[in-house]
Amino acid sequence: MTSLRLSLINKWSHVKMIAIIDYGIGNVGSITNMLKKVKAESYLASTIEDVQRAEKIILPGVGHFSSGMESLINSGLIESIEDKVLNERVPTLGICLGMQLMADYSEEGQVKGLGWVPGKVKNFSSRPNIGNNRVPHMGWNFTKEQKQSPLLNEFIEKSKFYFVHSYFYECENPDDVLLKTDYGGDFTSAFQKENIMGVQFHPEKSHKYGMKLLGNFAEMNL
């Protein structure tokens, strides 16, 4: 085990309980395993009671926007999640589709999003400058910091993460943009609006960079 990994584990040994919302769509196992590596306490939340005891929330997700929203609606958890996020203002992190579900709406589907961070989700293929870049955007890519956040504490310049997506988030308010990534032009690869954060990439698949980001989330106090 490297000295860097040991220092990360020691640093994140005292963190708040993280609820990973389990609504049938998402890499919950991979996220749980990565949180274990940074000694963060987490559990899968699939009932209202599970959500109510959350001190932090991760909303994962992979796949189609409409299917994701329908699964979240059918879970019966939205009201209790929104009470924690919007009223109690617990730190909340959306991952990939989980980030996109926080938008007002998406070009992928006919249902409304959660509307927590004003914006819309658009298809890469609609961008005039996409050129020869393949869709979906898949693989490792660098990020560029747009503002300071505890989520990015002690990040090295030009950290890189693993992406798999055909759609991207367009924030209504530029001040909400946390990270940008170049793929046929810059797009929002992470945002933060107060206690609500989202990342388009998969930190659970991004090795030491993802470990660092999830560790920062685990220890942050907003």
Short mmCIF file of C-alpha atoms in Angstrom, two decimals:
data_model
loop_
_atom_site.label_atom_id
_atom_site.label_comp_id
_atom_site.label_asym_id
_atom_site.label_seq_id
_atom_site.Cartn_x
_atom_site.Cartn_y
_atom_site.Cartn_z
CA MET A 1 0.00 0.00 0.00
CA THR A 2 1.46 3.37 -1.00
CA SER A 3 2.15 6.16 1.49
CA LEU A 4 -0.34 8.37 -0.42
CA ARG A 5 -3.12 5.85 0.03
CA LEU A 6 -2.29 5.38 3.71
CA SER A 7 -2.40 9.14 4.29
CA LEU A 8 -5.79 9.37 2.54
CA ILE A 9 -7.23 6.54 4.65
CA ASN A 10 -5.94 8.05 7.91
CA LYS A 11 -7.28 11.49 6.97
CA TRP A 12 -10.79 10.19 6.28
CA SER A 13 -11.17 7.95 9.32
CA HIS A 14 -13.88 10.14 10.96
CA VAL A 15 -16.73 11.05 8.64
CA LYS A 16 -20.51 11.26 8.66
CA MET A 17 -22.81 8.42 7.60
CA ILE A 18 -23.46 8.47 3.85
CA ALA A 19 -26.70 7.12 2.38
CA ILE A 20 -26.33 5.74 -1.15
CA ILE A 21 -29.79 5.93 -2.71
CA ASP A 22 -30.67 2.48 -4.02
CA TYR A 23 -33.51 2.85 -6.53
CA GLY A 24 -32.47 0.09 -8.92
CA ILE A 25 -30.23 2.13 -11.24
CA GLY A 26 -26.57 2.72 -10.45
CA ASN A 27 -23.17 1.31 -9.53
CA VAL A 28 -23.99 1.08 -5.83
CA GLY A 29 -21.53 -1.77 -5.23
CA SER A 30 -18.57 0.05 -6.79
CA ILE A 31 -19.39 3.24 -4.88
CA THR A 32 -19.67 1.35 -1.60
CA ASN A 33 -16.31 -0.32 -2.20
CA MET A 34 -14.56 2.97 -2.96
CA LEU A 35 -16.02 4.57 0.17
CA LYS A 36 -14.74 1.62 2.20
CA LYS A 37 -11.24 2.33 0.91
CA VAL A 38 -11.35 5.79 2.47
CA LYS A 39 -12.91 4.43 5.69
CA ALA A 40 -16.18 6.26 5.05
CA GLU A 41 -19.28 4.76 6.62
CA SER A 42 -22.08 4.22 4.11
CA TYR A 43 -25.21 2.17 3.61
CA LEU A 44 -27.75 1.52 0.87
CA ALA A 45 -30.94 3.53 1.34
CA SER A 46 -34.03 1.95 -0.20
CA THR A 47 -36.71 2.99 2.31
CA ILE A 48 -37.98 6.28 3.71
CA GLU A 49 -36.52 5.34 7.09
CA ASP A 50 -33.11 4.76 5.47
CA VAL A 51 -33.18 8.22 3.92
CA GLN A 52 -34.33 9.94 7.10
CA ARG A 53 -31.20 8.90 9.01
CA ALA A 54 -28.80 10.10 6.29
CA GLU A 55 -26.15 12.66 7.19
CA LYS A 56 -24.96 12.82 3.58
CA ILE A 57 -26.46 11.49 0.37
CA ILE A 58 -25.07 10.04 -2.86
CA LEU A 59 -27.48 9.74 -5.78
CA PRO A 60 -25.94 7.34 -8.33
CA GLY A 61 -27.29 6.37 -11.72
CA VAL A 62 -26.52 4.91 -15.13
CA GLY A 63 -28.64 4.64 -18.25
CA HIS A 64 -31.59 6.56 -19.68
CA PHE A 65 -32.90 9.76 -18.09
CA SER A 66 -36.59 8.85 -18.29
CA SER A 67 -35.98 5.36 -16.88
CA GLY A 68 -33.96 6.85 -14.06
CA MET A 69 -36.62 9.38 -13.11
CA GLU A 70 -39.38 6.78 -13.33
CA SER A 71 -37.42 4.41 -11.08
CA LEU A 72 -36.81 7.20 -8.58
CA ILE A 73 -40.50 8.17 -8.63
CA ASN A 74 -41.58 4.53 -8.23
CA SER A 75 -39.23 4.12 -5.27
CA GLY A 76 -41.39 6.53 -3.27
CA LEU A 77 -38.28 8.20 -1.89
CA ILE A 78 -38.30 11.60 -3.62
CA GLU A 79 -40.22 13.47 -0.92
CA SER A 80 -37.97 12.21 1.88
CA ILE A 81 -34.82 12.81 -0.19
CA GLU A 82 -35.88 16.37 -0.99
CA ASP A 83 -36.58 17.02 2.69
CA LYS A 84 -32.98 16.06 3.49
CA VAL A 85 -31.46 17.91 0.51
CA LEU A 86 -33.55 21.08 0.30
CA ASN A 87 -34.69 21.56 3.91
CA GLU A 88 -32.01 19.98 6.08
CA ARG A 89 -29.42 20.85 3.42
CA VAL A 90 -27.29 17.74 3.91
CA PRO A 91 -24.31 17.49 1.50
CA THR A 92 -25.54 15.61 -1.57
CA LEU A 93 -23.56 14.24 -4.51
CA GLY A 94 -25.06 13.09 -7.81
CA ILE A 95 -22.96 10.75 -9.96
CA CYS A 96 -23.36 10.47 -13.76
CA LEU A 97 -27.12 9.99 -14.38
CA GLY A 98 -27.66 10.93 -10.73
CA MET A 99 -26.19 14.34 -11.55
CA GLN A 100 -28.36 14.71 -14.67
CA LEU A 101 -31.54 13.89 -12.73
CA MET A 102 -30.97 17.10 -10.75
CA ALA A 103 -31.70 19.17 -13.89
CA ASP A 104 -35.03 20.74 -14.88
CA TYR A 105 -35.31 18.45 -17.90
CA SER A 106 -33.32 16.41 -20.41
CA GLU A 107 -33.35 15.98 -24.17
CA GLU A 108 -33.26 12.26 -23.35
CA GLY A 109 -36.87 11.52 -22.43
CA GLN A 110 -40.22 13.11 -21.77
CA VAL A 111 -40.24 13.49 -17.98
CA LYS A 112 -39.21 16.40 -15.79
CA GLY A 113 -36.08 16.23 -13.68
CA LEU A 114 -35.77 17.06 -9.99
CA GLY A 115 -34.98 20.72 -10.73
CA TRP A 116 -32.54 21.12 -7.83
CA VAL A 117 -29.85 22.88 -9.89
CA PRO A 118 -31.35 24.98 -12.72
CA GLY A 119 -30.25 23.64 -16.08
CA LYS A 120 -30.92 21.20 -18.87
CA VAL A 121 -29.28 18.02 -20.12
CA LYS A 122 -28.30 18.02 -23.80
CA ASN A 123 -26.99 15.49 -26.30
CA PHE A 124 -23.37 15.75 -27.44
CA SER A 125 -24.48 14.93 -30.98
CA SER A 126 -26.34 18.26 -31.16
CA ARG A 127 -23.14 20.27 -30.68
CA PRO A 128 -21.86 21.81 -33.93
CA ASN A 129 -18.23 21.50 -32.77
CA ILE A 130 -18.35 17.82 -31.78
CA GLY A 131 -16.38 17.01 -34.97
CA ASN A 132 -14.73 13.61 -34.99
CA ASN A 133 -15.21 13.08 -31.26
CA ARG A 134 -17.18 9.89 -30.75
CA VAL A 135 -20.47 9.76 -28.89
CA PRO A 136 -20.72 8.46 -26.24
CA HIS A 137 -17.82 10.23 -24.60
CA MET A 138 -16.03 7.26 -23.08
CA GLY A 139 -12.71 6.95 -21.26
CA TRP A 140 -10.35 9.16 -19.27
CA ASN A 141 -10.38 12.93 -19.60
CA PHE A 142 -8.99 15.91 -17.72
CA THR A 143 -10.97 18.46 -15.71
CA LYS A 144 -10.46 22.20 -15.21
CA GLU A 145 -11.40 23.80 -11.91
CA GLN A 146 -13.78 26.77 -12.19
CA LYS A 147 -14.15 27.67 -8.51
CA GLN A 148 -13.03 26.51 -5.10
CA SER A 149 -14.91 23.83 -3.18
CA PRO A 150 -14.22 21.42 -0.31
CA LEU A 151 -14.98 18.68 -2.85
CA LEU A 152 -11.74 19.64 -4.63
CA ASN A 153 -9.49 20.10 -1.60
CA GLU A 154 -5.83 19.36 -2.33
CA PHE A 155 -6.53 18.39 -5.93
CA ILE A 156 -3.59 18.48 -8.28
CA GLU A 157 -3.86 20.60 -11.40
CA LYS A 158 -5.63 18.82 -14.28
CA SER A 159 -6.98 15.83 -12.42
CA LYS A 160 -8.53 13.21 -14.69
CA PHE A 161 -11.56 10.97 -14.36
CA TYR A 162 -13.36 8.18 -16.17
CA PHE A 163 -16.41 9.17 -18.27
CA VAL A 164 -19.17 7.20 -20.00
CA HIS A 165 -22.00 9.42 -21.28
CA SER A 166 -23.78 10.75 -24.36
CA TYR A 167 -25.46 13.71 -22.63
CA PHE A 168 -24.06 16.66 -20.70
CA TYR A 169 -25.41 19.15 -18.15
CA GLU A 170 -25.79 22.79 -19.14
CA CYS A 171 -26.12 24.92 -15.99
CA GLU A 172 -28.42 27.93 -16.19
CA ASN A 173 -26.20 29.83 -13.74
CA PRO A 174 -22.48 29.81 -14.67
CA ASP A 175 -21.63 30.31 -10.99
CA ASP A 176 -22.83 26.75 -10.32
CA VAL A 177 -20.14 25.24 -12.59
CA LEU A 178 -17.39 23.55 -10.58
CA LEU A 179 -15.39 21.67 -13.23
CA LYS A 180 -15.24 21.81 -17.01
CA THR A 181 -13.93 19.22 -19.46
CA ASP A 182 -13.06 19.61 -23.13
CA TYR A 183 -14.81 17.27 -25.55
CA GLY A 184 -15.60 19.10 -28.75
CA GLY A 185 -15.56 22.23 -26.58
CA ASP A 186 -15.96 22.65 -22.85
CA PHE A 187 -18.89 21.11 -21.01
CA THR A 188 -19.81 21.05 -17.31
CA SER A 189 -18.27 17.95 -15.77
CA ALA A 190 -19.14 18.94 -12.19
CA PHE A 191 -21.31 21.53 -10.47
CA GLN A 192 -22.02 22.75 -6.96
CA LYS A 193 -24.96 24.83 -5.77
CA GLU A 194 -24.53 25.21 -2.02
CA ASN A 195 -24.93 21.70 -0.52
CA ILE A 196 -25.87 20.09 -3.86
CA MET A 197 -23.06 18.69 -6.03
CA GLY A 198 -22.92 16.61 -9.17
CA VAL A 199 -20.19 14.94 -11.22
CA GLN A 200 -20.65 13.63 -14.75
CA PHE A 201 -17.75 11.19 -14.45
CA HIS A 202 -17.53 8.03 -12.36
CA PRO A 203 -15.32 8.64 -9.30
CA GLU A 204 -15.81 5.00 -8.27
CA LYS A 205 -13.97 4.00 -11.47
CA SER A 206 -11.36 6.77 -11.42
CA HIS A 207 -8.69 5.21 -9.17
CA LYS A 208 -6.74 7.66 -6.98
CA TYR A 209 -8.53 10.71 -8.41
CA GLY A 210 -11.96 9.29 -7.62
CA MET A 211 -10.74 8.10 -4.24
CA LYS A 212 -9.61 11.65 -3.46
CA LEU A 213 -12.91 13.20 -4.54
CA LEU A 214 -15.10 10.75 -2.61
CA GLY A 215 -12.84 11.13 0.40
CA ASN A 216 -13.27 14.91 0.24
CA PHE A 217 -17.03 14.46 0.04
CA ALA A 218 -16.98 12.09 3.00
CA GLU A 219 -15.18 14.56 5.27
CA MET A 220 -16.74 17.84 4.14
CA ASN A 221 -18.91 19.94 6.44
CA LEU A 222 -21.06 22.57 4.79
#
